[in-house]
Coordinates of N, CA and C in Angstrom, one line a residue:
M24 N -2.0 -1.9 24.9 CA -1.9 -2.6 23.8 C -2.9 -3.8 23.6
P25 N -3.7 -3.7 22.5 CA -4.6 -4.8 22.4 C -4.0 -6.2 22.1
E26 N -4.8 -7.3 22.3 CA -4.2 -8.6 22.0 C -4.2 -8.9 20.5
T27 N -3.2 -9.5 20.1 CA -3.2 -9.9 18.5 C -4.5 -10.7 18.3
S28 N -5.1 -10.3 17.1 CA -6.3 -10.9 16.7 C -6.1 -12.4 16.5
Q29 N -7.1 -13.3 16.8 CA -7.0 -14.6 16.7 C -7.9 -15.1 15.5
T30 N -8.5 -14.2 14.8 CA -9.2 -14.4 13.7 C -8.3 -15.0 12.6
T31 N -8.8 -15.9 11.9 CA -8.0 -16.7 10.9 C -7.9 -15.8 9.7
S32 N -6.7 -15.5 9.2 CA -6.4 -14.7 8.1 C -6.6 -15.5 6.7
T33 N -7.2 -14.9 5.8 CA -7.3 -15.4 4.5 C -6.0 -15.5 3.9
V34 N -5.6 -16.5 3.1 CA -4.5 -16.8 2.5 C -4.2 -15.8 1.4
V35 N -3.4 -14.8 1.3 CA -3.2 -13.8 0.2 C -2.4 -14.4 -0.9
P36 N -2.9 -14.4 -2.1 CA -2.2 -15.0 -3.3 C -0.7 -14.5 -3.4
T37 N 0.1 -15.4 -3.9 CA 1.6 -15.1 -4.0 C 1.8 -14.1 -5.2
L38 N 2.8 -13.1 -5.0 CA 3.0 -12.2 -6.1 C 3.5 -12.8 -7.3
P39 N 3.2 -12.3 -8.4 CA 3.9 -12.9 -9.6 C 5.3 -12.5 -9.7
S40 N 6.0 -13.0 -10.6 CA 7.5 -12.7 -10.7 C 7.6 -11.2 -11.1
P41 N 8.9 -10.6 -10.9 CA 9.1 -9.2 -11.1 C 8.8 -8.9 -12.6
S42 N 9.1 -9.8 -13.4 CA 8.9 -9.6 -14.8 C 7.4 -9.4 -15.2
A43 N 6.6 -10.3 -14.6 CA 5.2 -10.3 -14.8 C 4.6 -8.9 -14.2
Q44 N 5.2 -8.5 -13.0 CA 4.8 -7.3 -12.5 C 5.1 -6.2 -13.4
A45 N 6.3 -6.2 -14.0 CA 6.6 -5.2 -14.8 C 5.6 -5.0 -16.1
E46 N 5.2 -6.0 -16.6 CA 4.3 -6.0 -17.7 C 2.9 -5.5 -17.3
R47 N 2.6 -5.8 -16.1 CA 1.3 -5.2 -15.6 C 1.4 -3.5 -15.4
L48 N 2.7 -3.3 -14.9 CA 2.7 -1.7 -14.8 C 2.7 -1.1 -16.1
I49 N 3.5 -1.8 -17.1 CA 3.4 -1.2 -18.3 C 2.1 -1.2 -19.1
E50 N 1.3 -2.3 -18.8 CA -0.2 -2.3 -19.4 C -1.0 -1.2 -18.8
L51 N -0.7 -0.8 -17.5 CA -1.5 0.2 -16.9 C -1.0 1.7 -17.2
G52 N 0.2 1.7 -17.9 CA 0.7 3.1 -18.0 C 1.5 3.7 -16.9
V53 N 1.9 2.8 -16.0 CA 2.6 3.4 -14.8 C 4.0 4.0 -15.3
H54 N 4.6 3.2 -16.3 CA 6.0 3.8 -16.7 C 5.9 5.2 -17.4
E55 N 4.8 5.5 -17.9 CA 4.6 6.7 -18.4 C 4.5 7.7 -17.4
I56 N 3.7 7.5 -16.3 CA 3.5 8.4 -15.2 C 4.9 8.8 -14.7
A57 N 5.7 7.7 -14.4 CA 7.0 7.9 -14.0 C 8.0 8.3 -14.8
E58 N 7.9 8.4 -16.0 CA 8.7 8.8 -17.1 C 9.8 7.8 -17.2
L59 N 9.6 6.6 -17.3 CA 10.4 5.5 -17.5 C 10.3 4.9 -18.7
S60 N 11.1 4.2 -19.6 CA 10.9 3.5 -20.6 C 10.5 2.2 -20.3
T61 N 9.9 1.4 -21.3 CA 9.6 0.0 -21.0 C 10.8 -0.8 -20.9
A62 N 11.9 -0.5 -21.6 CA 13.2 -1.1 -21.4 C 13.7 -1.0 -20.1
D63 N 13.7 0.2 -19.4 CA 14.2 0.5 -18.2 C 13.5 -0.6 -17.1
L64 N 12.1 -0.5 -17.3 CA 11.3 -1.2 -16.4 C 11.6 -2.7 -16.5
R65 N 11.8 -3.2 -17.7 CA 11.9 -4.8 -17.9 C 13.4 -5.1 -17.6
S66 N 14.3 -4.2 -17.7 CA 15.6 -4.7 -17.5 C 15.8 -4.7 -15.9
F67 N 15.1 -3.7 -15.1 CA 15.3 -3.9 -13.7 C 14.6 -5.1 -13.2
A68 N 13.4 -5.6 -13.8 CA 12.8 -6.7 -13.4 C 13.6 -7.9 -13.7
E69 N 14.3 -8.0 -14.7 CA 15.2 -9.1 -15.1 C 16.2 -9.2 -14.0
T70 N 16.9 -8.1 -13.6 CA 17.8 -8.0 -12.7 C 17.3 -8.5 -11.3
A71 N 16.1 -8.1 -11.0 CA 15.5 -8.3 -9.7 C 15.2 -9.9 -9.5
E72 N 14.8 -10.6 -10.6 CA 14.5 -11.9 -10.6 C 15.9 -12.7 -10.2
A73 N 16.9 -12.3 -10.7 CA 18.1 -13.0 -10.5 C 18.6 -12.8 -9.0
A74 N 18.3 -11.5 -8.5 CA 18.6 -11.2 -7.1 C 17.7 -11.9 -6.2
E75 N 16.4 -11.9 -6.6 CA 15.3 -12.6 -5.6 C 15.6 -13.9 -5.4
A76 N 16.2 -14.6 -6.2 CA 16.5 -16.1 -6.2 C 17.5 -16.3 -5.1
S77 N 18.3 -15.3 -4.7 CA 19.2 -15.4 -3.7 C 18.8 -15.1 -2.4
R78 N 17.5 -14.6 -2.2 CA 16.8 -14.0 -1.1 C 15.9 -15.0 -0.4
D79 N 14.7 -14.6 0.0 CA 13.9 -15.4 0.8 C 13.0 -16.3 -0.1
G80 N 13.0 -16.2 -1.6 CA 12.3 -16.9 -2.4 C 10.8 -16.7 -2.3
E81 N 10.2 -15.7 -1.4 CA 8.9 -15.5 -1.3 C 8.2 -14.6 -2.1
G82 N 9.1 -14.0 -3.0 CA 8.5 -13.1 -3.9 C 8.7 -11.6 -3.4
A83 N 8.8 -10.6 -4.2 CA 8.9 -9.3 -3.8 C 8.1 -8.4 -4.6
L84 N 7.6 -7.3 -4.1 CA 6.8 -6.4 -4.9 C 7.7 -5.4 -5.6
L85 N 7.5 -5.2 -6.9 CA 8.1 -4.2 -7.7 C 7.6 -2.9 -7.5
A86 N 8.2 -1.8 -7.0 CA 7.4 -0.6 -6.7 C 8.2 0.5 -7.4
V87 N 7.4 1.6 -7.8 CA 8.0 2.8 -8.3 C 8.2 3.8 -7.2
H88 N 9.2 4.5 -7.1 CA 9.4 5.5 -6.2 C 8.2 6.5 -6.1
P89 N 7.7 6.9 -4.9 CA 6.5 7.8 -4.9 C 6.8 9.0 -5.4
D90 N 8.2 9.5 -5.5 CA 8.3 10.8 -6.2 C 8.1 10.8 -7.8
R91 N 8.2 9.5 -8.2 CA 8.0 9.4 -9.7 C 6.5 9.0 -10.0
A92 N 5.9 8.3 -9.1 CA 4.5 7.9 -9.3 C 3.5 8.1 -8.0
P93 N 3.2 9.3 -7.7 CA 2.3 9.5 -6.6 C 1.1 8.8 -6.4
A94 N 0.6 8.8 -5.2 CA -0.6 8.0 -4.9 C -1.7 8.6 -5.7
S95 N -1.9 9.8 -6.0 CA -3.0 10.5 -6.7 C -3.0 9.9 -8.1
A96 N -1.9 9.7 -8.6 CA -1.8 9.2 -10.0 C -2.2 7.6 -10.1
L97 N -1.9 6.8 -9.0 CA -1.7 5.5 -9.0 C -3.3 4.9 -8.6
A98 N -3.8 5.7 -7.8 CA -5.1 5.3 -7.1 C -6.1 4.9 -8.3
P99 N -6.3 5.8 -9.2 CA -7.3 5.5 -10.3 C -7.1 4.3 -11.2
L100 N -5.9 3.8 -11.0 CA -5.5 2.5 -11.7 C -6.0 1.2 -11.2
L101 N -6.3 1.3 -10.0 CA -6.8 0.2 -9.2 C -8.2 -0.3 -9.8
R102 N -8.5 -1.6 -9.8 CA -9.8 -2.0 -10.2 C -10.4 -3.2 -9.2
L103 N -11.5 -3.1 -8.8 CA -12.3 -4.3 -8.0 C -13.6 -4.3 -8.7
D104 N -14.0 -5.3 -9.1 CA -15.4 -5.5 -9.4 C -15.7 -4.6 -10.7
G105 N -14.5 -4.3 -11.4 CA -14.7 -3.6 -12.7 C -14.8 -2.1 -12.3
K106 N -14.6 -1.7 -11.0 CA -14.7 -0.2 -10.6 C -13.4 0.3 -10.4
P107 N -13.1 1.6 -10.8 CA -11.7 2.2 -10.7 C -11.6 2.6 -9.2
G108 N -10.3 2.7 -8.8 CA -10.0 3.2 -7.5 C -10.1 4.6 -7.4
F109 N -10.2 5.2 -6.1 CA -10.3 6.7 -6.1 C -9.7 7.0 -4.7
V110 N -9.5 8.4 -4.6 CA -9.0 8.9 -3.2 C -10.1 9.8 -2.7
V111 N -10.3 9.6 -1.5 CA -11.6 10.2 -0.9 C -11.3 11.8 -1.0
T112 N -12.5 12.6 -0.9 CA -12.4 14.0 -1.3 C -11.8 14.8 -0.3
D113 N -11.8 14.3 1.0 CA -11.1 15.1 2.1 C -9.6 14.7 2.3
M114 N -9.0 14.3 1.1 CA -7.5 13.9 1.3 C -6.9 14.4 0.0
A115 N -7.3 15.6 -0.4 CA -6.6 16.2 -1.7 C -5.1 16.4 -1.4
D116 N -4.7 16.3 -0.2 CA -3.2 16.5 0.1 C -2.6 15.1 0.1
V117 N -3.1 14.1 -0.5 CA -2.6 12.8 -0.4 C -1.1 12.6 -0.8
D118 N -0.7 13.3 -1.8 CA 0.8 13.2 -2.1 C 1.8 13.8 -1.4
L119 N 1.2 14.5 -0.3 CA 2.2 15.1 0.7 C 2.5 14.3 1.9
F120 N 1.9 13.1 1.8 CA 2.1 12.1 2.7 C 3.4 11.3 2.5
A121 N 4.4 11.5 3.2 CA 5.9 11.2 2.9 C 6.2 10.0 3.8
P122 N 7.4 9.2 3.4 CA 7.8 8.2 4.3 C 8.3 8.6 5.6
L123 N 7.9 7.9 6.6 CA 8.5 8.1 8.0 C 10.1 7.8 7.9
D124 N 10.7 8.3 8.9 CA 12.1 7.9 9.1 C 12.0 6.3 9.4
G125 N 13.0 5.8 8.7 CA 13.1 4.3 8.8 C 12.2 3.5 7.8
A126 N 11.4 4.2 7.0 CA 10.5 3.7 6.0 C 10.9 4.2 4.7
A127 N 12.0 5.0 4.5 CA 12.2 5.5 3.2 C 12.6 4.6 2.2
P128 N 12.1 4.5 1.0 CA 12.5 3.8 -0.1 C 13.9 4.0 -0.6
P129 N 14.5 3.3 -1.4 CA 15.8 3.5 -1.8 C 15.7 4.7 -2.8
D130 N 16.9 5.4 -3.0 CA 17.0 6.6 -3.8 C 17.1 6.1 -5.3
A131 N 16.1 5.6 -5.7 CA 16.1 4.9 -7.2 C 14.6 5.0 -7.5
P132 N 14.5 5.1 -9.1 CA 13.2 5.2 -9.6 C 12.4 3.8 -9.4
L133 N 13.0 2.6 -9.2 CA 12.4 1.4 -9.2 C 13.0 0.6 -7.9
Y134 N 12.3 -0.1 -7.2 CA 12.9 -0.9 -6.0 C 12.0 -2.2 -5.7
L135 N 12.4 -2.9 -4.8 CA 11.7 -4.2 -4.4 C 11.2 -4.0 -2.9
V136 N 10.1 -4.6 -2.7 CA 9.7 -4.6 -1.3 C 9.5 -6.1 -0.9
S137 N 10.1 -6.7 0.1 CA 10.1 -8.0 0.3 C 9.4 -8.5 1.8
G138 N 8.9 -9.6 1.7 CA 8.2 -10.0 2.9 C 6.9 -9.4 3.3
L139 N 6.1 -9.2 2.3 CA 4.9 -8.4 2.5 C 3.9 -9.3 3.4
D140 N 3.1 -8.6 4.3 CA 2.2 -9.1 5.2 C 1.1 -8.0 5.3
R141 N -0.2 -8.5 5.2 CA -1.3 -7.5 5.3 C -1.7 -7.2 6.7
G142 N -1.1 -7.9 7.7 CA -1.3 -7.4 9.0 C -2.6 -7.7 9.6
D143 N -3.2 -8.8 9.2 CA -4.7 -9.1 9.6 C -4.5 -9.2 11.2
R144 N -3.5 -9.7 11.7 CA -3.5 -10.1 13.2 C -3.5 -8.8 14.0
M145 N -3.2 -7.7 13.3 CA -3.3 -6.5 14.2 C -4.6 -5.7 14.0
A146 N -5.6 -6.3 13.3 CA -6.9 -5.7 13.3 C -7.4 -5.4 14.5
N147 N -8.0 -4.2 14.7 CA -8.5 -3.6 15.9 C -7.4 -2.9 16.9
W148 N -6.1 -2.8 16.2 CA -5.2 -1.9 16.8 C -5.2 -0.6 16.1
S149 N -4.7 0.4 17.0 CA -4.6 1.8 16.4 C -3.3 1.9 15.6
P150 N -3.1 2.8 14.8 CA -1.7 3.1 14.2 C -0.8 3.4 15.3
D151 N -1.2 4.0 16.3 CA -0.1 4.6 17.4 C 0.4 3.3 18.1
E152 N -0.5 2.2 18.1 CA -0.2 1.1 18.8 C 0.7 0.2 17.9
A153 N 0.2 0.1 16.6 CA 0.8 -0.8 15.6 C 2.2 -0.4 15.3
L154 N 2.6 0.8 15.0 CA 3.9 1.3 14.5 C 5.0 0.8 15.4
P155 N 5.0 1.2 16.8 CA 6.1 0.5 17.7 C 6.1 -0.9 17.6
A156 N 4.9 -1.7 17.5 CA 5.0 -3.1 17.5 C 5.6 -3.6 16.4
L157 N 5.4 -3.1 15.1 CA 6.2 -3.6 14.0 C 7.6 -3.2 14.0
A158 N 8.0 -2.1 14.6 CA 9.5 -1.9 14.8 C 10.2 -2.9 15.7
T159 N 9.5 -3.3 16.7 CA 10.0 -4.2 17.6 C 10.2 -5.6 17.0
E160 N 9.3 -5.8 15.9 CA 9.4 -7.2 15.2 C 10.4 -7.0 14.1
G161 N 11.0 -5.9 13.8 CA 11.9 -5.6 12.8 C 11.3 -5.6 11.5
R162 N 10.1 -5.3 11.4 CA 9.3 -5.1 10.2 C 9.2 -3.5 10.0
T163 N 8.9 -3.3 8.6 CA 8.7 -1.9 8.3 C 7.3 -1.6 7.7
P164 N 6.6 -0.6 8.1 CA 5.3 -0.4 7.6 C 5.3 -0.1 6.1
L165 N 4.3 -0.3 5.4 CA 4.3 -0.1 3.9 C 3.8 1.4 3.8
L166 N 4.6 1.8 2.7 CA 4.1 3.1 2.3 C 2.7 3.1 1.5
L167 N 2.0 4.2 1.4 CA 0.7 4.2 0.6 C 1.0 3.8 -0.8
T168 N 1.9 4.3 -1.6 CA 2.2 3.9 -2.8 C 2.4 2.6 -3.1
E169 N 3.2 1.9 -2.0 CA 3.4 0.5 -1.9 C 2.3 -0.4 -1.9
G170 N 1.4 0.0 -1.0 CA 0.1 -0.6 -0.9 C -0.7 -0.7 -2.1
I171 N -0.8 0.6 -2.8 CA -1.4 0.7 -4.0 C -0.9 -0.3 -5.1
H172 N 0.4 -0.3 -5.2 CA 1.3 -1.2 -6.1 C 0.8 -2.8 -5.8
W173 N 0.7 -3.0 -4.6 CA 0.2 -4.3 -4.2 C -1.0 -4.7 -4.6
V174 N -2.0 -3.8 -4.4 CA -3.4 -4.1 -4.9 C -3.4 -4.1 -6.4
M175 N -2.5 -3.2 -7.1 CA -2.6 -3.2 -8.7 C -2.1 -4.7 -9.2
Q176 N -1.2 -5.2 -8.5 CA -0.6 -6.6 -8.8 C -1.5 -7.7 -8.4
L177 N -2.3 -7.6 -7.2 CA -3.2 -8.6 -6.6 C -4.3 -8.0 -6.0
P178 N -5.3 -7.7 -6.9 CA -6.6 -7.2 -6.4 C -7.2 -7.9 -5.2
A179 N -6.8 -9.3 -5.1 CA -7.4 -10.0 -4.2 C -6.9 -9.7 -2.7
V180 N -5.9 -8.9 -2.7 CA -5.4 -8.5 -1.5 C -6.4 -7.7 -0.6
L181 N -7.3 -7.0 -1.3 CA -8.4 -6.3 -0.6 C -9.7 -7.2 -0.6
E182 N -10.0 -7.4 0.6 CA -11.3 -8.2 0.9 C -12.2 -7.5 1.9
R183 N -13.5 -7.7 1.8 CA -14.4 -7.1 2.8 C -14.0 -7.7 4.1
N184 N -13.9 -6.6 4.9 CA -13.4 -6.9 6.4 C -12.0 -7.2 6.7
R185 N -11.2 -7.3 5.6 CA -9.8 -7.6 5.6 C -9.0 -6.6 4.7
C186 N -8.9 -5.5 5.1 CA -8.3 -4.5 4.3 C -7.1 -3.9 5.1
F187 N -6.5 -3.0 4.7 CA -5.2 -2.6 5.5 C -4.8 -1.1 5.5
M188 N -4.0 -0.7 6.4 CA -3.5 0.6 6.6 C -2.1 0.7 6.0
T189 N -1.6 1.9 5.7 CA -0.2 2.0 5.2 C 0.4 3.2 6.0
I190 N 0.8 2.8 7.1 CA 1.3 4.0 8.2 C 2.6 4.2 8.0
G191 N 3.3 3.8 7.0 CA 4.6 4.2 6.7 C 4.7 5.5 6.0
S192 N 3.6 6.0 5.6 CA 3.4 7.3 4.8 C 2.5 8.3 6.0
R193 N 3.2 9.4 6.1 CA 2.5 10.3 7.2 C 2.8 11.7 6.6
L194 N 1.9 12.6 7.0 CA 2.1 14.0 6.7 C 2.4 14.8 7.9
R195 N 3.5 15.6 7.6 CA 4.1 16.5 8.8 C 3.4 17.8 8.6
K196 N 3.0 18.4 9.8 CA 2.6 19.8 9.7 C 3.6 20.8 9.8
A197 N 3.4 22.0 9.7 CA 4.4 23.1 9.6 C 5.4 23.1 10.8
D198 N 4.7 22.7 12.0 CA 5.7 22.7 13.2 C 6.4 21.4 13.4
G199 N 6.3 20.4 12.3 CA 7.0 19.3 12.4 C 6.3 18.0 13.0
A200 N 5.1 18.3 13.7 CA 4.4 17.3 14.3 C 3.5 16.5 13.2
L201 N 3.5 15.2 13.6 CA 2.6 14.5 12.6 C 1.2 14.8 12.4
D202 N 0.6 14.9 11.3 CA -0.9 15.0 11.2 C -1.5 13.8 11.7
A203 N -2.6 13.9 12.2 CA -3.2 12.7 13.0 C -3.9 11.8 11.9
R204 N -4.0 12.1 10.6 CA -4.5 11.1 9.7 C -3.4 10.0 9.4
T205 N -3.9 8.9 9.2 CA -3.0 7.7 8.6 C -3.7 7.2 7.4
P206 N -3.0 7.0 6.4 CA -3.6 6.4 5.2 C -4.0 5.0 5.2
A207 N -5.0 4.6 4.5 CA -5.3 3.2 4.4 C -5.9 2.9 3.0
I208 N -6.0 1.7 2.7 CA -6.8 1.2 1.5 C -7.7 0.1 1.9
W209 N -9.1 0.6 1.4 CA -10.2 -0.4 1.6 C -11.1 -0.4 0.6
I210 N -12.4 -1.0 0.9 CA -13.4 -1.0 -0.2 C -14.5 -0.3 0.2
S211 N -15.0 0.6 -0.8 CA -16.1 1.6 -0.6 C -17.3 0.8 -0.4
N212 N -18.2 1.5 0.5 CA -19.5 1.0 0.6 C -20.5 1.7 -0.1
G213 N -20.0 2.7 -1.0 CA -20.8 3.5 -1.6 C -21.7 4.6 -1.0
T214 N -21.3 4.8 0.2 CA -22.1 5.7 1.0 C -21.5 7.1 1.2
G215 N -22.2 8.0 1.6 CA -21.8 9.5 1.8 C -21.3 10.0 0.6
R216 N -20.1 10.7 0.7 CA -19.4 11.4 -0.5 C -18.9 10.4 -1.4
D217 N -18.6 9.1 -1.1 CA -18.2 8.2 -2.1 C -19.1 8.1 -3.3
G218 N -20.5 8.1 -3.0 CA -21.4 8.0 -4.3 C -21.8 6.5 -4.3
R219 N -23.0 6.1 -4.8 CA -23.5 4.9 -4.8 C -22.7 4.0 -6.0
E220 N -22.4 4.8 -6.9 CA -21.7 4.3 -8.0 C -20.4 3.7 -7.7
R221 N -19.9 4.1 -6.7 CA -18.5 3.6 -6.3 C -18.5 2.4 -5.2
R222 N -19.7 1.8 -5.0 CA -19.8 0.7 -4.1 C -18.9 -0.3 -4.5
N223 N -18.2 -0.9 -3.8 CA -17.1 -2.1 -4.1 C -16.0 -1.6 -4.7
A224 N -15.8 -0.3 -4.9 CA -14.6 0.2 -5.7 C -13.4 0.2 -4.6
P225 N -12.1 0.1 -5.0 CA -11.0 0.3 -4.0 C -10.9 1.8 -3.7
K226 N -10.6 2.1 -2.6 CA -10.6 3.3 -2.1 C -9.5 3.7 -1.2
V227 N -8.8 4.9 -1.5 CA -7.7 5.4 -0.5 C -8.4 6.4 0.3
G228 N -8.1 6.1 1.6 CA -8.7 7.1 2.5 C -7.7 7.2 3.8
W229 N -8.3 7.6 5.0 CA -7.4 7.8 6.2 C -8.3 7.4 7.3
C230 N -7.6 7.2 8.5 CA -8.2 7.0 9.6 C -7.3 7.7 10.8
W231 N -7.9 8.2 11.9 CA -7.1 8.8 12.9 C -6.1 7.8 13.5
A232 N -4.9 8.4 13.9 CA -3.9 7.6 14.3 C -4.2 6.9 15.7
G233 N -5.1 7.5 16.4 CA -5.5 6.8 17.7 C -6.7 5.9 17.7
N234 N -7.2 5.8 16.6 CA -8.5 4.9 16.5 C -8.2 3.5 16.1
R235 N -9.1 2.6 16.6 CA -9.0 1.2 16.1 C -10.2 0.9 15.3
H236 N -9.8 0.0 14.3 CA -10.9 -0.6 13.4 C -10.7 -2.0 13.1
T237 N -11.8 -2.8 13.5 CA -11.7 -4.2 13.4 C -11.4 -4.9 12.0
W238 N -11.6 -4.2 11.0 CA -11.5 -4.5 9.5 C -10.3 -4.0 8.8
L239 N -9.4 -3.4 9.6 CA -8.1 -2.7 9.0 C -6.9 -3.4 9.7
G240 N -6.0 -4.1 9.0 CA -4.9 -4.6 9.6 C -3.8 -3.6 9.2
F241 N -2.5 -3.9 9.3 CA -1.4 -3.0 9.2 C -0.5 -3.7 8.2
A242 N -0.3 -3.2 7.0 CA 0.5 -3.8 6.0 C 2.1 -3.4 6.4
S243 N 2.8 -4.6 6.2 CA 4.3 -4.3 6.6 C 5.1 -5.3 5.7
A244 N 6.5 -5.0 5.7 CA 7.5 -5.8 4.9 C 8.7 -6.0 5.7
T245 N 9.4 -6.9 5.2 CA 10.8 -7.1 5.9 C 11.9 -6.0 5.5
G246 N 11.7 -5.5 4.3 CA 12.6 -4.5 3.8 C 12.5 -4.1 2.4
R247 N 13.3 -3.2 2.1 CA 13.3 -2.5 0.8 C 14.7 -2.7 0.1
W248 N 14.8 -2.9 -1.1 CA 16.1 -2.9 -1.7 C 16.0 -2.7 -3.2
G249 N 17.1 -2.1 -3.7 CA 17.2 -1.7 -5.0 C 18.3 -2.3 -5.8
R250 N 18.6 -1.9 -6.9 CA 19.5 -2.6 -7.8 C 21.0 -2.5 -7.3

């Protein structure tokens, strides 16, 4: 197990209120993707604000269930440096990456994710090393769609050399074993198949489960809860 990184983490901005997040999702058309009315979204957000006040007070992420709003539909809504997000070409099966046991969201169209952390301290860990460590800490790894929601609300969450993996989402092969790819969200350098026009764009891609990367942390949360 590698040592926890001593690199000073950049302070990530606080999430806006659930109502403000709901308006952002409406502005981006996420409610239409999820086949939800604006009234449904706003009503959930209002209820969430009242519930949030009785919890940790640190703010929570308003998320749409991945069955309603898959990663392939959400990624193009991301924006950095005026450029839209994209999914790498060799991840055409991105929507088949499903929650691991213990990381499943509530069985509801909308839910909240509390206690978000980008996981900078685990930079240069592999997913295979980070997953059990997070479990020991009582934390749950973010799903890919949750990570996308986070960046939609706070683009500043993605920084050069401080991006993150979302290892709560994994693909299972026909024999039940996990595919070795683990999803991540980072900033494109505009090289290779990304294309120069995508330099500085938010990118949904993958890394091998056994590999370490100095510029990728492991996003996690303290829990998920619904209405």
